[in-house]
mmCIF file of C-alpha atoms (C1' of nucleotides) in Angstrom:
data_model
loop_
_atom_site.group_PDB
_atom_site.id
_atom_site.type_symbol
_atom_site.label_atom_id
_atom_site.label_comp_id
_atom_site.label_asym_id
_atom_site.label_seq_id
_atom_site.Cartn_x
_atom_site.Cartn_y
_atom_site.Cartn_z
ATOM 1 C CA UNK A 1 71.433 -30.502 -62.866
ATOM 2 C CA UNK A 2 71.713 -27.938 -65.535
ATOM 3 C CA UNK A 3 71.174 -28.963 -69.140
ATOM 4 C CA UNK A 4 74.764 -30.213 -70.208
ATOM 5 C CA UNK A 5 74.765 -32.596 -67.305
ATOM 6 C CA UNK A 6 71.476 -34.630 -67.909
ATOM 7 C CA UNK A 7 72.318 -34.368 -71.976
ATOM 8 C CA UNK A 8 75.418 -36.665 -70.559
ATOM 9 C CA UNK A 9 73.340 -38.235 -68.049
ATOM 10 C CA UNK A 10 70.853 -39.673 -70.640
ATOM 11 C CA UNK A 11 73.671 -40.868 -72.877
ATOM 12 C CA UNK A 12 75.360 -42.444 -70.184
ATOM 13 C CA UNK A 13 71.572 -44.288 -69.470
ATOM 14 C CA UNK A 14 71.354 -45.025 -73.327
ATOM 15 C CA UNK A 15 74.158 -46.582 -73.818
ATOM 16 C CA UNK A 16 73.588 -49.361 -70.881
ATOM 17 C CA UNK A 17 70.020 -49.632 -72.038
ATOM 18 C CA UNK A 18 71.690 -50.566 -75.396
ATOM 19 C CA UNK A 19 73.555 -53.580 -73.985
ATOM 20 C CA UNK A 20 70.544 -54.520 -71.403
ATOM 21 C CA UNK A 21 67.961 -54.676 -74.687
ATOM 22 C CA UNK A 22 70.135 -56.639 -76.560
ATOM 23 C CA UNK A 23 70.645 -59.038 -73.429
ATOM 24 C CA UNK A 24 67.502 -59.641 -72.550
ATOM 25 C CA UNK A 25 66.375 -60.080 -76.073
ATOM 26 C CA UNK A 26 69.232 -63.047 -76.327
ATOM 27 C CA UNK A 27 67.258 -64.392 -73.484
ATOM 28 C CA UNK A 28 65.373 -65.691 -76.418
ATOM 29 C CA UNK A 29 67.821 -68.042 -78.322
ATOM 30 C CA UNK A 30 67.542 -70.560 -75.273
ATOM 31 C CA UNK A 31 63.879 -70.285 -74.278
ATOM 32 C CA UNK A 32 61.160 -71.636 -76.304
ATOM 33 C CA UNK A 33 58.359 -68.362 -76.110
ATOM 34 C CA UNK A 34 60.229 -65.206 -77.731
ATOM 35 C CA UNK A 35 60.510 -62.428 -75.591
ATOM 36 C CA UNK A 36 57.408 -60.613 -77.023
ATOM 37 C CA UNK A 37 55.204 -63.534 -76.921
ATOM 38 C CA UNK A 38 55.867 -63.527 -73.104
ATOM 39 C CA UNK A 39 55.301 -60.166 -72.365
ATOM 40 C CA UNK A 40 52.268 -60.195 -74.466
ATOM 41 C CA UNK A 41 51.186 -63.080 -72.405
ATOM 42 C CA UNK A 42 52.098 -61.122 -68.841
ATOM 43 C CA UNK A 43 49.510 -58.398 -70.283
ATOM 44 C CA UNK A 44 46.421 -60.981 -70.060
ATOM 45 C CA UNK A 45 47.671 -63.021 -67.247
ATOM 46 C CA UNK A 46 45.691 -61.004 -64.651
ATOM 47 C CA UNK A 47 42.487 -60.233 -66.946
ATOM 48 C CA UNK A 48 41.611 -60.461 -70.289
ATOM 49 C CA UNK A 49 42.692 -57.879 -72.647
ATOM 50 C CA UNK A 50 41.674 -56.243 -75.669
ATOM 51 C CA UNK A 51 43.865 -56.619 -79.074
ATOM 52 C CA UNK A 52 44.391 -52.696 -78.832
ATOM 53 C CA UNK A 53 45.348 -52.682 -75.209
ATOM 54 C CA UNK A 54 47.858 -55.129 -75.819
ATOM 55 C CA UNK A 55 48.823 -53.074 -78.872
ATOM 56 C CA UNK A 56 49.289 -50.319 -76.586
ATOM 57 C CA UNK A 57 51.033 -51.416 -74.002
ATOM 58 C CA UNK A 58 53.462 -53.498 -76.344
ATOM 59 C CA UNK A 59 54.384 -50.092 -78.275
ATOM 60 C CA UNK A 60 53.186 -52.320 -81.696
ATOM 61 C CA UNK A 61 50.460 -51.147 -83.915
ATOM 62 C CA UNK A 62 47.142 -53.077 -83.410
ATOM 63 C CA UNK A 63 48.112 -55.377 -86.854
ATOM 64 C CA UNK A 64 50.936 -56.582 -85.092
ATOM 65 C CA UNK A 65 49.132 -57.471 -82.043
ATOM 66 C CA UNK A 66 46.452 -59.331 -84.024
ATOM 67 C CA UNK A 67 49.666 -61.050 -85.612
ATOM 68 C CA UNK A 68 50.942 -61.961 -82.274
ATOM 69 C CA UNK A 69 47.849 -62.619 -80.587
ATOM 70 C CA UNK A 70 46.986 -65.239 -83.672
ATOM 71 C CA UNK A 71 50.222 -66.861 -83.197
ATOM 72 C CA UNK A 72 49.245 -67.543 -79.556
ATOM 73 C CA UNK A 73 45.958 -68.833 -80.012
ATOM 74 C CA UNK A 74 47.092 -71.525 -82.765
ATOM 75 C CA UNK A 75 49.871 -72.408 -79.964
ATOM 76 C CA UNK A 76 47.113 -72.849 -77.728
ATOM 77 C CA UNK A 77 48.388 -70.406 -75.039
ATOM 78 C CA UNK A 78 45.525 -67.648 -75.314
ATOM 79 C CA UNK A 79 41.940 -67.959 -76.156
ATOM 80 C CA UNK A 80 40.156 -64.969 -78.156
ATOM 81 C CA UNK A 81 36.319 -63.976 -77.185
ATOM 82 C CA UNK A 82 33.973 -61.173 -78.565
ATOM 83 C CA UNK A 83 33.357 -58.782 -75.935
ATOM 84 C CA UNK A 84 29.457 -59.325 -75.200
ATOM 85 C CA UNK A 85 28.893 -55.479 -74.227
ATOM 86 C CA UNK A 86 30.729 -54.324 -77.634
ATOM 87 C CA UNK A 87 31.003 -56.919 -80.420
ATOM 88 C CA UNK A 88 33.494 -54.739 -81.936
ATOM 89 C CA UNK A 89 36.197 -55.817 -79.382
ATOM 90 C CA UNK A 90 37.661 -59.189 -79.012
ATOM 91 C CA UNK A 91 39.158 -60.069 -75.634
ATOM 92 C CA UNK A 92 42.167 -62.129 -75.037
ATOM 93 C CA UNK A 93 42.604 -64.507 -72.288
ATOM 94 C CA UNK A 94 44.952 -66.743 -71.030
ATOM 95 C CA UNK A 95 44.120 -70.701 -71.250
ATOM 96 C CA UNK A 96 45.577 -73.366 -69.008
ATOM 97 C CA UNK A 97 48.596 -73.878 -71.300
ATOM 98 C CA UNK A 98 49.429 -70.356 -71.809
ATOM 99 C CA UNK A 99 49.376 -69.714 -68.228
ATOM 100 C CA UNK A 100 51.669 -72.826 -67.223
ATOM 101 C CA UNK A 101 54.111 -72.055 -70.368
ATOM 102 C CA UNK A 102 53.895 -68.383 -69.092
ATOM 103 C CA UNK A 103 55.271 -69.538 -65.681
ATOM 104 C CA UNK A 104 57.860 -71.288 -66.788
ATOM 105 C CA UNK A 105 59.038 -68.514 -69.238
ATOM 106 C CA UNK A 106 59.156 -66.184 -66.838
ATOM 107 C CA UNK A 107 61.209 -68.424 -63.896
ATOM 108 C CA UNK A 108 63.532 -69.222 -66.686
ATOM 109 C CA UNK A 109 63.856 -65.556 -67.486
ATOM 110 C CA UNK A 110 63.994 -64.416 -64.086
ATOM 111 C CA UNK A 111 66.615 -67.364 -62.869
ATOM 112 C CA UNK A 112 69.319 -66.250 -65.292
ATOM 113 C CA UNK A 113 69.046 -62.426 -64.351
ATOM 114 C CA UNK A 114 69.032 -63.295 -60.583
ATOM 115 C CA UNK A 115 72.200 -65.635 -61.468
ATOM 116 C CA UNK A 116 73.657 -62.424 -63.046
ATOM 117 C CA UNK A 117 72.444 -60.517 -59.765
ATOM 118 C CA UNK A 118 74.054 -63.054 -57.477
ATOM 119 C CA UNK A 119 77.575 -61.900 -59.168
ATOM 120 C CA UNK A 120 77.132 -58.223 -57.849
ATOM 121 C CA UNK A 121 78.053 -56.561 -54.505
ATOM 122 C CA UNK A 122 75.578 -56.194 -52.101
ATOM 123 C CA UNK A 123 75.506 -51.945 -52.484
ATOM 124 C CA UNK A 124 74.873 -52.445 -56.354
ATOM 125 C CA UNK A 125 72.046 -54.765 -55.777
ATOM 126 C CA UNK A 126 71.342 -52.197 -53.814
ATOM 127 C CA UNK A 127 71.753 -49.320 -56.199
ATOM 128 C CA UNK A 128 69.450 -51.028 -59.085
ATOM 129 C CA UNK A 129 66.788 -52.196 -56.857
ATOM 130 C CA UNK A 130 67.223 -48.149 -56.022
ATOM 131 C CA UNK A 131 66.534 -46.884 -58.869
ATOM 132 C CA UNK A 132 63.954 -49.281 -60.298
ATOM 133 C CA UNK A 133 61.003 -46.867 -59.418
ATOM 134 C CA UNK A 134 62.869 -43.775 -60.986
ATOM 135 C CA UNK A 135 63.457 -46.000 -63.906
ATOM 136 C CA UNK A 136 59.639 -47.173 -63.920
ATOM 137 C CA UNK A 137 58.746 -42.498 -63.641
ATOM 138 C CA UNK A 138 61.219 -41.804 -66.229
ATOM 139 C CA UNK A 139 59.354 -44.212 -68.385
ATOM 140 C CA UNK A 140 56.114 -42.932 -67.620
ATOM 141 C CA UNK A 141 57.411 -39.195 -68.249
ATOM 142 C CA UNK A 142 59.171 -40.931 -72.073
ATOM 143 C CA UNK A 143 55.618 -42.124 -72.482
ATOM 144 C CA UNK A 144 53.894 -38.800 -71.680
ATOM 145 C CA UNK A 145 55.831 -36.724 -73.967
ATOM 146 C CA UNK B 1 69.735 -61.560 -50.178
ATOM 147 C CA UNK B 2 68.158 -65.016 -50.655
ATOM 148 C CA UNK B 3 67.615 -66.698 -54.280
ATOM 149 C CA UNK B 4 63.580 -65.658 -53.863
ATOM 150 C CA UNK B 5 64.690 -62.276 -53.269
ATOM 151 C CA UNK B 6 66.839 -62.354 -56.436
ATOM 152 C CA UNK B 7 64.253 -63.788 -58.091
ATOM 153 C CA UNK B 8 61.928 -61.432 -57.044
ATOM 154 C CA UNK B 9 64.305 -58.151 -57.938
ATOM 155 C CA UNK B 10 64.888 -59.673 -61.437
ATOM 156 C CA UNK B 11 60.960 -59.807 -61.696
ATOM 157 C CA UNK B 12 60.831 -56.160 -61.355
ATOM 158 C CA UNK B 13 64.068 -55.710 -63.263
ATOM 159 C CA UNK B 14 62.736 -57.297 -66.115
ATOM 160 C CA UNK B 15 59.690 -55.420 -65.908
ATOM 161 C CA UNK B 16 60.905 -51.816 -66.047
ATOM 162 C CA UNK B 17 63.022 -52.891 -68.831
ATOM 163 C CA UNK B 18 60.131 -53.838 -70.829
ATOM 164 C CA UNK B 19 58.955 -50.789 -71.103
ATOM 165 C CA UNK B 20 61.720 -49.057 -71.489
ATOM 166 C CA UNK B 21 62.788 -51.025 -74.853
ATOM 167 C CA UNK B 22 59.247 -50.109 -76.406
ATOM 168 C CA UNK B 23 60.383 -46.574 -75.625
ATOM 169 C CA UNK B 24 63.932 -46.359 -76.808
ATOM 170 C CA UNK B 25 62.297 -48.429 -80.125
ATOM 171 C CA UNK B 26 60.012 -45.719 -80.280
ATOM 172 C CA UNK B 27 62.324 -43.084 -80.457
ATOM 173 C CA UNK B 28 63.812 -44.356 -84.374
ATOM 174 C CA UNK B 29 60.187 -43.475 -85.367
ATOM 175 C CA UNK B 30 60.751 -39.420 -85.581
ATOM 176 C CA UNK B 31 64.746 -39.994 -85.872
ATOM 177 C CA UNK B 32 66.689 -40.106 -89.322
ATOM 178 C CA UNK B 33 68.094 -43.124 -88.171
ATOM 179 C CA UNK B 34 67.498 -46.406 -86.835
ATOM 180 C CA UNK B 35 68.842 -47.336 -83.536
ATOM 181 C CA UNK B 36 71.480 -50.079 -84.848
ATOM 182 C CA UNK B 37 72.418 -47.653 -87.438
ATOM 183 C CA UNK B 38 73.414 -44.980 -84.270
ATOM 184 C CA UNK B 39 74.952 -47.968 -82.077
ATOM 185 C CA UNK B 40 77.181 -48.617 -85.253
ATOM 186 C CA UNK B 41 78.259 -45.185 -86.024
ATOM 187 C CA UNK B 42 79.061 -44.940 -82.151
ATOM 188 C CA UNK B 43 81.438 -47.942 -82.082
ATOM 189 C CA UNK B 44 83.703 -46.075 -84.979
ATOM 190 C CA UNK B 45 83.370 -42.438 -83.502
ATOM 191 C CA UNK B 46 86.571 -42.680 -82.044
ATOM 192 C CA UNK B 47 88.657 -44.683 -84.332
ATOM 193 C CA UNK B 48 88.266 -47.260 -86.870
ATOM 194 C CA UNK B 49 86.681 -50.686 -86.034
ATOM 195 C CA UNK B 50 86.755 -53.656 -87.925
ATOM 196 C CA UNK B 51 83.632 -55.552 -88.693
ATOM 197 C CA UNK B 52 84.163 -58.489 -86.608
ATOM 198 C CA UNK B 53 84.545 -55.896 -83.665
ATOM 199 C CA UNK B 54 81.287 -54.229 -84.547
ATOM 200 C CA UNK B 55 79.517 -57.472 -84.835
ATOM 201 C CA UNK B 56 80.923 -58.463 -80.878
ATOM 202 C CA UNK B 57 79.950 -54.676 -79.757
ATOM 203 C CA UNK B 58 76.871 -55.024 -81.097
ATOM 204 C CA UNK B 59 75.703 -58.432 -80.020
ATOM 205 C CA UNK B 60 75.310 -59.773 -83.911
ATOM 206 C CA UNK B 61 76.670 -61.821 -86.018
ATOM 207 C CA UNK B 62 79.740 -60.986 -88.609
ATOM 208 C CA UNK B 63 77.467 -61.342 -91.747
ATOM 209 C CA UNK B 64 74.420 -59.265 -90.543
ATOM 210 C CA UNK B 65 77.717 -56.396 -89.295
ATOM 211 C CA UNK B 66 78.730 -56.776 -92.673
ATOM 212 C CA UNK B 67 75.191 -55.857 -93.995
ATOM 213 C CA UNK B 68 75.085 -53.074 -91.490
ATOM 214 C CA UNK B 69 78.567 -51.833 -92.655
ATOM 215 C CA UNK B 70 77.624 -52.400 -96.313
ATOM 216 C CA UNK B 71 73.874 -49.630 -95.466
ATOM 217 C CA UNK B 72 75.829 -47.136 -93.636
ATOM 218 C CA UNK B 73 78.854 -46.624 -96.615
ATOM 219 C CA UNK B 74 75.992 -47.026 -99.324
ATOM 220 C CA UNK B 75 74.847 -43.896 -97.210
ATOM 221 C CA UNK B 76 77.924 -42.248 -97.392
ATOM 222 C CA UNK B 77 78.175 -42.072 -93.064
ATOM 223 C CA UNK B 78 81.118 -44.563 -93.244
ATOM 224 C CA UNK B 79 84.017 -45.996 -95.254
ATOM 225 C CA UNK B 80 85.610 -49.531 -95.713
ATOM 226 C CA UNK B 81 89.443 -49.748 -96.203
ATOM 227 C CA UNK B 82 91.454 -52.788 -96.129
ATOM 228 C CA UNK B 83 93.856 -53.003 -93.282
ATOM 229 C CA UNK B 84 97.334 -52.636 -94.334
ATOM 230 C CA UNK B 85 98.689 -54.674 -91.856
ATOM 231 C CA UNK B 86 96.641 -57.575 -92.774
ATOM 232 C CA UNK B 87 94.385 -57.931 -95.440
ATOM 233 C CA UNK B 88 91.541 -60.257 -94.128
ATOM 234 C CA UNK B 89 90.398 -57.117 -91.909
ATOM 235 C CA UNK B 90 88.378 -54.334 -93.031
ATOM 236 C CA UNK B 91 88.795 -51.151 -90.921
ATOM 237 C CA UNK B 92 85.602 -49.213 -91.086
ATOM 238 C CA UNK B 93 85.491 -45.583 -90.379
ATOM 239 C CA UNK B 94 83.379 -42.663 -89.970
ATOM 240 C CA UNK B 95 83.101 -39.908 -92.946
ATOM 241 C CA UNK B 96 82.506 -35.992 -92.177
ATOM 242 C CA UNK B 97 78.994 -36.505 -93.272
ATOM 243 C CA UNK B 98 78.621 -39.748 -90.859
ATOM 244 C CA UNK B 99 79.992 -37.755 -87.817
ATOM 245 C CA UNK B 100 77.201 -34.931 -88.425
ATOM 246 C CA UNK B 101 74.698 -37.134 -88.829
ATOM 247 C CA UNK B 102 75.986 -39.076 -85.429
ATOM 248 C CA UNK B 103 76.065 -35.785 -84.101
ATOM 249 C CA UNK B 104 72.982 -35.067 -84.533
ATOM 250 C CA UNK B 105 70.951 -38.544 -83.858
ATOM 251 C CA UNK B 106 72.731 -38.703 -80.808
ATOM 252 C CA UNK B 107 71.492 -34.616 -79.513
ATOM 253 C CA UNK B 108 68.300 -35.610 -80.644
ATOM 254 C CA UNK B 109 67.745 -38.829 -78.347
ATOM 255 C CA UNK B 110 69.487 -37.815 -75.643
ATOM 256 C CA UNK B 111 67.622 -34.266 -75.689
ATOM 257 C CA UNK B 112 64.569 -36.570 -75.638
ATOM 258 C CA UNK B 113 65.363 -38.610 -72.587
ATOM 259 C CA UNK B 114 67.454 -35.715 -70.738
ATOM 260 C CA UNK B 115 63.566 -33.623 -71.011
ATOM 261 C CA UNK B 116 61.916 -36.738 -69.688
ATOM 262 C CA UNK B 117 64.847 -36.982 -66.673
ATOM 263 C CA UNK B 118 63.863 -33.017 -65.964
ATOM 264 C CA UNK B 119 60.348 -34.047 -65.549
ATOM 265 C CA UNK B 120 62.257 -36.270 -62.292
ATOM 266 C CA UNK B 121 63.610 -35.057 -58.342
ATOM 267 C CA UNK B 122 67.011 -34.386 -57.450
ATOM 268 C CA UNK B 123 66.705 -37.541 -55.822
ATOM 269 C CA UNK B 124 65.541 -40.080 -58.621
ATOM 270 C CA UNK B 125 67.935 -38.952 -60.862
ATOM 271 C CA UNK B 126 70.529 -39.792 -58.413
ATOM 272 C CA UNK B 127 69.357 -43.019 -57.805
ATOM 273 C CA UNK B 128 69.568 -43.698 -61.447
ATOM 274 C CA UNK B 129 72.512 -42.229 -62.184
ATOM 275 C CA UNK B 130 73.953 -44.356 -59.253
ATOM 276 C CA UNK B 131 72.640 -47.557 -60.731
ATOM 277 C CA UNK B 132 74.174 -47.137 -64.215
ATOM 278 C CA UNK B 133 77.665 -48.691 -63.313
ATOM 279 C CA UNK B 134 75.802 -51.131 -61.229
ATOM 280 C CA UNK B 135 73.777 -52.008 -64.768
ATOM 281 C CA UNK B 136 76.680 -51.825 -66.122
ATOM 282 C CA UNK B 137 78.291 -54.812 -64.355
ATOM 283 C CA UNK B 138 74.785 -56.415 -64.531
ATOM 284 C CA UNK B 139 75.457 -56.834 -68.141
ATOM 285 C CA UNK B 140 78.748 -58.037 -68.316
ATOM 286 C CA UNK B 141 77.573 -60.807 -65.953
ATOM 287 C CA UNK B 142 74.479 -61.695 -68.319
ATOM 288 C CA UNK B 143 77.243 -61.881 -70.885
ATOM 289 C CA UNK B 144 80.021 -63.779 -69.449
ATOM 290 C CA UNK B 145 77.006 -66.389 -68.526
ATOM 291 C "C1'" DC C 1 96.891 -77.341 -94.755
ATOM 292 C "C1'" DC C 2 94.308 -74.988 -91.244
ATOM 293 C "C1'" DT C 3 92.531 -70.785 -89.303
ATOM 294 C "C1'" DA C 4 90.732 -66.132 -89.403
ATOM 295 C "C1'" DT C 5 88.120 -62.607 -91.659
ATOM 296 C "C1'" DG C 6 84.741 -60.942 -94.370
ATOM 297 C "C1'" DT C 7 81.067 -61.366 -97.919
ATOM 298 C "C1'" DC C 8 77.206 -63.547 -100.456
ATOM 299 C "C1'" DA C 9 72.766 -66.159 -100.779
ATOM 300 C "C1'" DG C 10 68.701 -67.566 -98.954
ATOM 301 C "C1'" DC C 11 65.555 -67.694 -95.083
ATOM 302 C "C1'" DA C 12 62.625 -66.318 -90.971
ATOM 303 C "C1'" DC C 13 60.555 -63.323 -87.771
ATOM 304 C "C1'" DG C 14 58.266 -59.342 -86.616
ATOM 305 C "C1'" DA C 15 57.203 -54.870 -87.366
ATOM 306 C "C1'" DC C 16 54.838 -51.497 -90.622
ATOM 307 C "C1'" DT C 17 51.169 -49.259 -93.983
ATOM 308 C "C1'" DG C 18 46.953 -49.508 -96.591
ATOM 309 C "C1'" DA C 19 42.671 -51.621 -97.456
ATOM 310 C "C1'" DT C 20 38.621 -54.037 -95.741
ATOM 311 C "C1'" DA C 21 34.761 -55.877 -92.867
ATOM 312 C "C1'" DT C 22 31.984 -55.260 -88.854
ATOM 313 C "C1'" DT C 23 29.939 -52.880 -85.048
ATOM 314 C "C1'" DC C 24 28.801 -48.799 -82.381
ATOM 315 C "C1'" DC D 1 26.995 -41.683 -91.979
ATOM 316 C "C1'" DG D 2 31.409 -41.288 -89.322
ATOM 317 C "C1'" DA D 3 34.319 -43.433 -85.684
ATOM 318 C "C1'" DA D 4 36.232 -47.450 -83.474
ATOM 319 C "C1'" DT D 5 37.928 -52.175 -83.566
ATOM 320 C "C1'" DA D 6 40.048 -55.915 -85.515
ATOM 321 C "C1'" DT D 7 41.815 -58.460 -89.465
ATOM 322 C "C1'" DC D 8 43.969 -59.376 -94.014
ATOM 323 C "C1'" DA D 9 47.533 -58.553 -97.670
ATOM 324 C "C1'" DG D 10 51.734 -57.132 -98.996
ATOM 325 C "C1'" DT D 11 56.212 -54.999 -97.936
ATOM 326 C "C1'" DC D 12 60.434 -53.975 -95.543
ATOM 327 C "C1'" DG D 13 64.185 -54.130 -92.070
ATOM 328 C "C1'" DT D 14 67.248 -56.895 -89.692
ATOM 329 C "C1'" DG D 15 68.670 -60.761 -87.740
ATOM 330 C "C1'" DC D 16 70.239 -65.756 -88.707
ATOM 331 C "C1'" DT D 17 72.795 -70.062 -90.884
ATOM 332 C "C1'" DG D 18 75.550 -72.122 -94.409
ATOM 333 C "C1'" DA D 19 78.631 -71.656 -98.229
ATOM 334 C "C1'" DC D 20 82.412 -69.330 -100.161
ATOM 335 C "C1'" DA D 21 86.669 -66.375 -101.352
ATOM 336 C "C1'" DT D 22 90.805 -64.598 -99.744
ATOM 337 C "C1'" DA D 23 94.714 -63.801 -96.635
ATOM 338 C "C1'" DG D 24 97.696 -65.235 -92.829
#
DNA sequence: CCTATGTCAGCACGACTGATATTC
DNA sequence: CGAATATCAGTCGTGCTGACATAG
């Protein structure tokens, strides 16, 4: 691919990421977490995470995570902890609540787009399932630059 | 495939996507302008649009198109003229100065992703590029649901 | 009169920057 | 003391709903 073709190539990949943003953020309207609380609560759900880490990997500045992360805690869907090797940090952790309300989010979230799946051919299930780990590089090579 | 399979494809569907909406958001950072300003100007590139038609395009409601609308002419990038054919509808369109400035927001993020796709194989990009129409559809079934 | 289109007013959410503890 | 971490305060952008004017 010389230069002309993957300038059209990324705006043909913008412009579907435009309507797949917007989708997934109307996902919202008819759940109860927004779609930022949940993937704030998908960071911790393995371990316990640092404000800044889930700063980080949200792409939000570390006042917004605090924001979020408050939010949470008065919901009663993450507990916050002072890190005993650095008192500096405080670690974030999922609670029984946020880990059953995270469930639920995410089959809710994941039941419409498989309903939407459901509707295509076999070969373009095929195609996006395809592509999801070039997807996943591209975004790592976005990140690195 | 089965509905755990689809569940388990729109898992990792999701989760790509995540990212990749962080990234696209953090693209507006170094830009002029924001990425709802760009999607605007895009929808009138090729002939005037009236609000109501932005607002559909664009996945908001009439008043906050309006408000949109309202930015961009204050900016100079687009003007407002009353259809003559019915005078309810406003036809917005783009100026010389809102075609540059399209122009060049659109080189600029596509230049950015089209340097990340060169970091990827022959094969990757294919697989994307074969998985955009299959999005594609994807969408319009999220949106006909 | 009823509908369609657009605008205005007021509100809410979520991000940001800048300033401020606190700890290493 | 300087750097790192988190929080607080205040602001701004951008979406929403509800009310309203105007045209068909």
């Amino acid at each position: 691919m010389n230069e002309n073709e993957l300038t059209a190539m990324a705006g043909r990949y913008r412009e579907i990421l435009r309507h797949a943003v917007y989708l997934v953020r109307s996902l919202d309207a008819e759940g109860q977490l927004s779609t930022g609380h949940v993937s704030t609560l998908n960071m911790v759900a393995n371990a316990p995470a640092r404000v800044s880490d889930i700063a980080r990997n949200s792409g939000i500045r570390v006042p917004s995570a605090t924001e979020q992360v408050i939010k949470l805690e008065t919901a009663g869907l993450v507990e916050r902890s002072v890190d005993p090797n650095d008192a500096r940090v405080v670690l974030v952790a999922l609670t029984p609540a946020g880990r059953a309300a995270l469930a639920e989010a995410n089959a809710f979230r994941n039941g419409i787009i498989a309903k939407a799946l459901a509707a295509l051919t076999d070969a373009e299930r095929a195609a996006i399932d395809a592509a999801i780990p070039a997807i996943a590089k591209l975004n790592a090579a976005l990140s690195a630059q």
